[in-house]
PDB file of C-alpha atoms in Angstrom:
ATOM      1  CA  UNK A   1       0.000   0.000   0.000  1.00  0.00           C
ATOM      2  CA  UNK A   2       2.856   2.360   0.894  1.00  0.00           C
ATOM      3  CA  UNK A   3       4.028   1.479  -2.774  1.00  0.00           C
ATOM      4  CA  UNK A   4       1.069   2.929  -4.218  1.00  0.00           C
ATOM      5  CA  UNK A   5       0.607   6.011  -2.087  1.00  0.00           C
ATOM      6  CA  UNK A   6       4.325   6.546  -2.924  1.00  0.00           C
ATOM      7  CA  UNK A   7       3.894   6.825  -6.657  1.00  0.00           C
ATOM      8  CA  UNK A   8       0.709   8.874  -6.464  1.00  0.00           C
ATOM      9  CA  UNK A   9       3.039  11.512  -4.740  1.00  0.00           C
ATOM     10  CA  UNK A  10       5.524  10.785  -7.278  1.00  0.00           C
ATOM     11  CA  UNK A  11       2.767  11.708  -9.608  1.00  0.00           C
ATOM     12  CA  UNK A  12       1.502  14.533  -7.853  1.00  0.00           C
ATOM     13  CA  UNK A  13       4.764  15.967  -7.558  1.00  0.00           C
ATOM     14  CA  UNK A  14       5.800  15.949 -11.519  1.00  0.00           C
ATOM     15  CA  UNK A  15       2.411  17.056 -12.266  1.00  0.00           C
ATOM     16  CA  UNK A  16       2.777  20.334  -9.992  1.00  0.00           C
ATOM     17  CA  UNK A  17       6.393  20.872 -11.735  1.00  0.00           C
ATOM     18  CA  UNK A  18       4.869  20.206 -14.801  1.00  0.00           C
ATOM     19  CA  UNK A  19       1.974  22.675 -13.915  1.00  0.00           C
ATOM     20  CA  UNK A  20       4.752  25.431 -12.926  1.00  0.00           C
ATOM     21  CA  UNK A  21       6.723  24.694 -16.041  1.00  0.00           C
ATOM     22  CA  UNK A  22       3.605  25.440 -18.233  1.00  0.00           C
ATOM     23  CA  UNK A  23       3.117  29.250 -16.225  1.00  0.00           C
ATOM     24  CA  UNK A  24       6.688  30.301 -16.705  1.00  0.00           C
ATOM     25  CA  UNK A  25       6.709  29.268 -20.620  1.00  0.00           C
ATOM     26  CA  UNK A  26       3.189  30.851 -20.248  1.00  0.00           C
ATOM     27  CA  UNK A  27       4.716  34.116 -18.844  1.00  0.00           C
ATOM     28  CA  UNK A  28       7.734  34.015 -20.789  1.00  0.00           C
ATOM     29  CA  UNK A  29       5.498  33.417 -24.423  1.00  0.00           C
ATOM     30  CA  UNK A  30       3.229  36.560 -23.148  1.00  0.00           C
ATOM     31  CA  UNK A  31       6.783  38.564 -22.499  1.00  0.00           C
ATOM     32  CA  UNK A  32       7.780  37.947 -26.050  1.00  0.00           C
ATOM     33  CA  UNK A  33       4.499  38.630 -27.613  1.00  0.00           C
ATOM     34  CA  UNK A  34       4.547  42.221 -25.617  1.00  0.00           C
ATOM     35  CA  UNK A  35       8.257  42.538 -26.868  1.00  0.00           C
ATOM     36  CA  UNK A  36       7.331  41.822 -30.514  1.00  0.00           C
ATOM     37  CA  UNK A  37       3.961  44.309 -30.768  1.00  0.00           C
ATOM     38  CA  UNK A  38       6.319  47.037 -28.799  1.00  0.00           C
ATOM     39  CA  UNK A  39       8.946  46.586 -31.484  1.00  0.00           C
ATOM     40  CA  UNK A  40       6.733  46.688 -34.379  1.00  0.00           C
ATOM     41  CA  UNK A  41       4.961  49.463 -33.522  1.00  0.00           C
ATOM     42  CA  UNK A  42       8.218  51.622 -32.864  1.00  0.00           C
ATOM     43  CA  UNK A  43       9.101  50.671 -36.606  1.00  0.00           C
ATOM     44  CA  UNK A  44      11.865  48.179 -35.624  1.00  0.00           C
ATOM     45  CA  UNK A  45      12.610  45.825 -38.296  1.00  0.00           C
ATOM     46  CA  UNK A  46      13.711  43.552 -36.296  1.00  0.00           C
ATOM     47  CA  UNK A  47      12.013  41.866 -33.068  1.00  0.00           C
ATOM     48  CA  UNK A  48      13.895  41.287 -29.652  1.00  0.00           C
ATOM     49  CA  UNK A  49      15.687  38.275 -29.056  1.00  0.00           C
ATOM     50  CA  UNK A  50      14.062  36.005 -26.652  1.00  0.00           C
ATOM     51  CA  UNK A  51      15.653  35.175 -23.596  1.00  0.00           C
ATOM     52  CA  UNK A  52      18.537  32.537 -24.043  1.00  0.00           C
ATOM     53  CA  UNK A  53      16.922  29.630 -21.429  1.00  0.00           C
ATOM     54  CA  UNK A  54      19.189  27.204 -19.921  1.00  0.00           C
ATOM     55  CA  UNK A  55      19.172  23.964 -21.169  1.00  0.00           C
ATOM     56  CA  UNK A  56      20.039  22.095 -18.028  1.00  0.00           C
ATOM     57  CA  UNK A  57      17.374  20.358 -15.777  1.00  0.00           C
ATOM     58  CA  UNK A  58      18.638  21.909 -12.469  1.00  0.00           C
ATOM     59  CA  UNK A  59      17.839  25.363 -13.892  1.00  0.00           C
ATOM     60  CA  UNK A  60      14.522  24.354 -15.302  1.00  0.00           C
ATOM     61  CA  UNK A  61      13.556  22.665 -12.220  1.00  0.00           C
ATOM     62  CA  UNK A  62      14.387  26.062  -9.928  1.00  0.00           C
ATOM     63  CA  UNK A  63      12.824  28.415 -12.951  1.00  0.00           C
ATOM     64  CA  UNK A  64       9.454  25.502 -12.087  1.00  0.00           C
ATOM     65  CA  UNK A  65      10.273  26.687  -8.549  1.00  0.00           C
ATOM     66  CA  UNK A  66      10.531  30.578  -8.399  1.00  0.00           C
ATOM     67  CA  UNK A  67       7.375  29.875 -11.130  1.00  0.00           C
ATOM     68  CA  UNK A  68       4.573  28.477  -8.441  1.00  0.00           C
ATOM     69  CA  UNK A  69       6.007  30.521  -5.381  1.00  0.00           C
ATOM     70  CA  UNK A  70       4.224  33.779  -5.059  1.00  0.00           C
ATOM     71  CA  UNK A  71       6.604  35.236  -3.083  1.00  0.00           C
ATOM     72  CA  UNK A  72      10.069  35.811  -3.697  1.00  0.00           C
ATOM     73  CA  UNK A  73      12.860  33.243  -2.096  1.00  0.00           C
ATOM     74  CA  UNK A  74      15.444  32.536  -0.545  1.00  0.00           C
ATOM     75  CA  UNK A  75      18.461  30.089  -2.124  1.00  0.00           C
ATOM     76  CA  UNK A  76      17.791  27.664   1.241  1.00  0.00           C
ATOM     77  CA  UNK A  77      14.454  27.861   0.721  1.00  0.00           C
ATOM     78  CA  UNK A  78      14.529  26.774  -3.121  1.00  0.00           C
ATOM     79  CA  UNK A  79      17.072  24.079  -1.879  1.00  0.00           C
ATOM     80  CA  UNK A  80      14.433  22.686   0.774  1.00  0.00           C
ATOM     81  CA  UNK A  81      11.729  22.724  -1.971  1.00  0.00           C
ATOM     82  CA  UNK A  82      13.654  21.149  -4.365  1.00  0.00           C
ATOM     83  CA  UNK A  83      15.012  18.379  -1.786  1.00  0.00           C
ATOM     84  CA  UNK A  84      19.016  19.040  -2.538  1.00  0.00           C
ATOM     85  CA  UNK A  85      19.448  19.163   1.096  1.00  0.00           C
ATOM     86  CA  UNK A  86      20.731  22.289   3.551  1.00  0.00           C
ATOM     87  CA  UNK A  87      24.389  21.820   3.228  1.00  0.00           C
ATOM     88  CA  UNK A  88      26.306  24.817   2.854  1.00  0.00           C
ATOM     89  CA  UNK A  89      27.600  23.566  -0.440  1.00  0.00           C
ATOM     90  CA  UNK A  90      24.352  23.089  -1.579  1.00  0.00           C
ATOM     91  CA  UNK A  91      23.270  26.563  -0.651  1.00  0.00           C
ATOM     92  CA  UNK A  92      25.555  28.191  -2.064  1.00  0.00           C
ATOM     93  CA  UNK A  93      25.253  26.153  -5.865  1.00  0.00           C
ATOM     94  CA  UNK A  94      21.977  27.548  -5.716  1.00  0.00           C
ATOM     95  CA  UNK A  95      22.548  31.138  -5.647  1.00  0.00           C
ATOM     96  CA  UNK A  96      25.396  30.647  -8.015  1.00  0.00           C
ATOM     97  CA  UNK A  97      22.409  29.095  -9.935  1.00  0.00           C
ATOM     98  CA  UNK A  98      20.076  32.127  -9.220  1.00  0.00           C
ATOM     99  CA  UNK A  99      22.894  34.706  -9.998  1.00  0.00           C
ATOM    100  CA  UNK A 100      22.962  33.448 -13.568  1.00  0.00           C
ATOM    101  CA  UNK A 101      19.388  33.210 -14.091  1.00  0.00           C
ATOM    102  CA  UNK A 102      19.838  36.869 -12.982  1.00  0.00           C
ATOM    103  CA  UNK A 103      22.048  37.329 -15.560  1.00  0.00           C
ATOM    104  CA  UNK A 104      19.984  36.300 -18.447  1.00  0.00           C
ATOM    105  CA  UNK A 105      17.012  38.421 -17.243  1.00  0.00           C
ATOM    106  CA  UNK A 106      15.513  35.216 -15.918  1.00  0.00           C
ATOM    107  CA  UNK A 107      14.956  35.552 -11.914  1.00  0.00           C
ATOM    108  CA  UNK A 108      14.917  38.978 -10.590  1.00  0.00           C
ATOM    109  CA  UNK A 109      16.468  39.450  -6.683  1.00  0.00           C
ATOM    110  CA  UNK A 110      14.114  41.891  -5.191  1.00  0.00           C
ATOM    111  CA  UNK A 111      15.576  42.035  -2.043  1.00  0.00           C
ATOM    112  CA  UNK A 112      19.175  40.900  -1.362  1.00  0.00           C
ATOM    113  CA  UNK A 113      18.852  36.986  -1.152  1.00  0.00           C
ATOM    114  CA  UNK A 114      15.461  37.170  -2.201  1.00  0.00           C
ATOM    115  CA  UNK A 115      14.552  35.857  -5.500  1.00  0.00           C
ATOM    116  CA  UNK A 116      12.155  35.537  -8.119  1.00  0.00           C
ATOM    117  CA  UNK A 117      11.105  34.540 -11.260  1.00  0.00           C
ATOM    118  CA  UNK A 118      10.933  37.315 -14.136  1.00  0.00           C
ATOM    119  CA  UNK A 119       7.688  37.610 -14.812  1.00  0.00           C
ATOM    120  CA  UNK A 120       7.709  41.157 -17.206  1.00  0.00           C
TER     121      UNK A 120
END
């Protein structure tokens, strides 16, 4: 029985990350529809580029993350969410992680430590 109860969680869980997944590319595909009609109606020839979006799983999973939080978080935080444990190590990976997304216009830190996903 435990089995069963485990993989419905299982379940549950991907579905929520798949859930969160769908609202960033939601947010991100509304961003780059608002870029395009701003562009072309300033008489640009040429529409913005889109945001270059990490490849890598571990990103995707924390952009999932910062995507169903409504308020902005903390690295430890995203770390307990995402179950990669409290280590200091692992702490700090993650706000290397977050600084990057940063850096691509991905996550916004609203408060220093605090972050969030880039939802304009």
């Amino acid at each position: 029985m435990t089995t069963t109860a485990s993989f419905l969680e299982m379940l549950a869980e991907r579905e929520q990350a798949a859930r969160a997944q769908a609202e960033y590319l939601r947010a991100q595909i509304e961003q780059l529809t608002r870029a395009v009609i701003l562009s072309l109606a300033n008489g640009e020839a040429h529409p913005p580029e889109p945001p270059d979006l990490p490849g890598n799983p571990a990103y995707q999973n924390i952009l999932a993350a910062l995507a169903e939080s409504p308020d902005p978080a903390h690295a430890k935080d995203l770390c307990q969410r995402l179950d990669l444990g409290q280590e200091p190590k692992n702490i700090e990976g993650m706000r290397s992680k977050l600084k990057r997304l940063l850096a691509r216009g991905l996550a916004v830190e609203s408060e220093p430590g605090l972050f969030a996903l880039n939802r304009k």
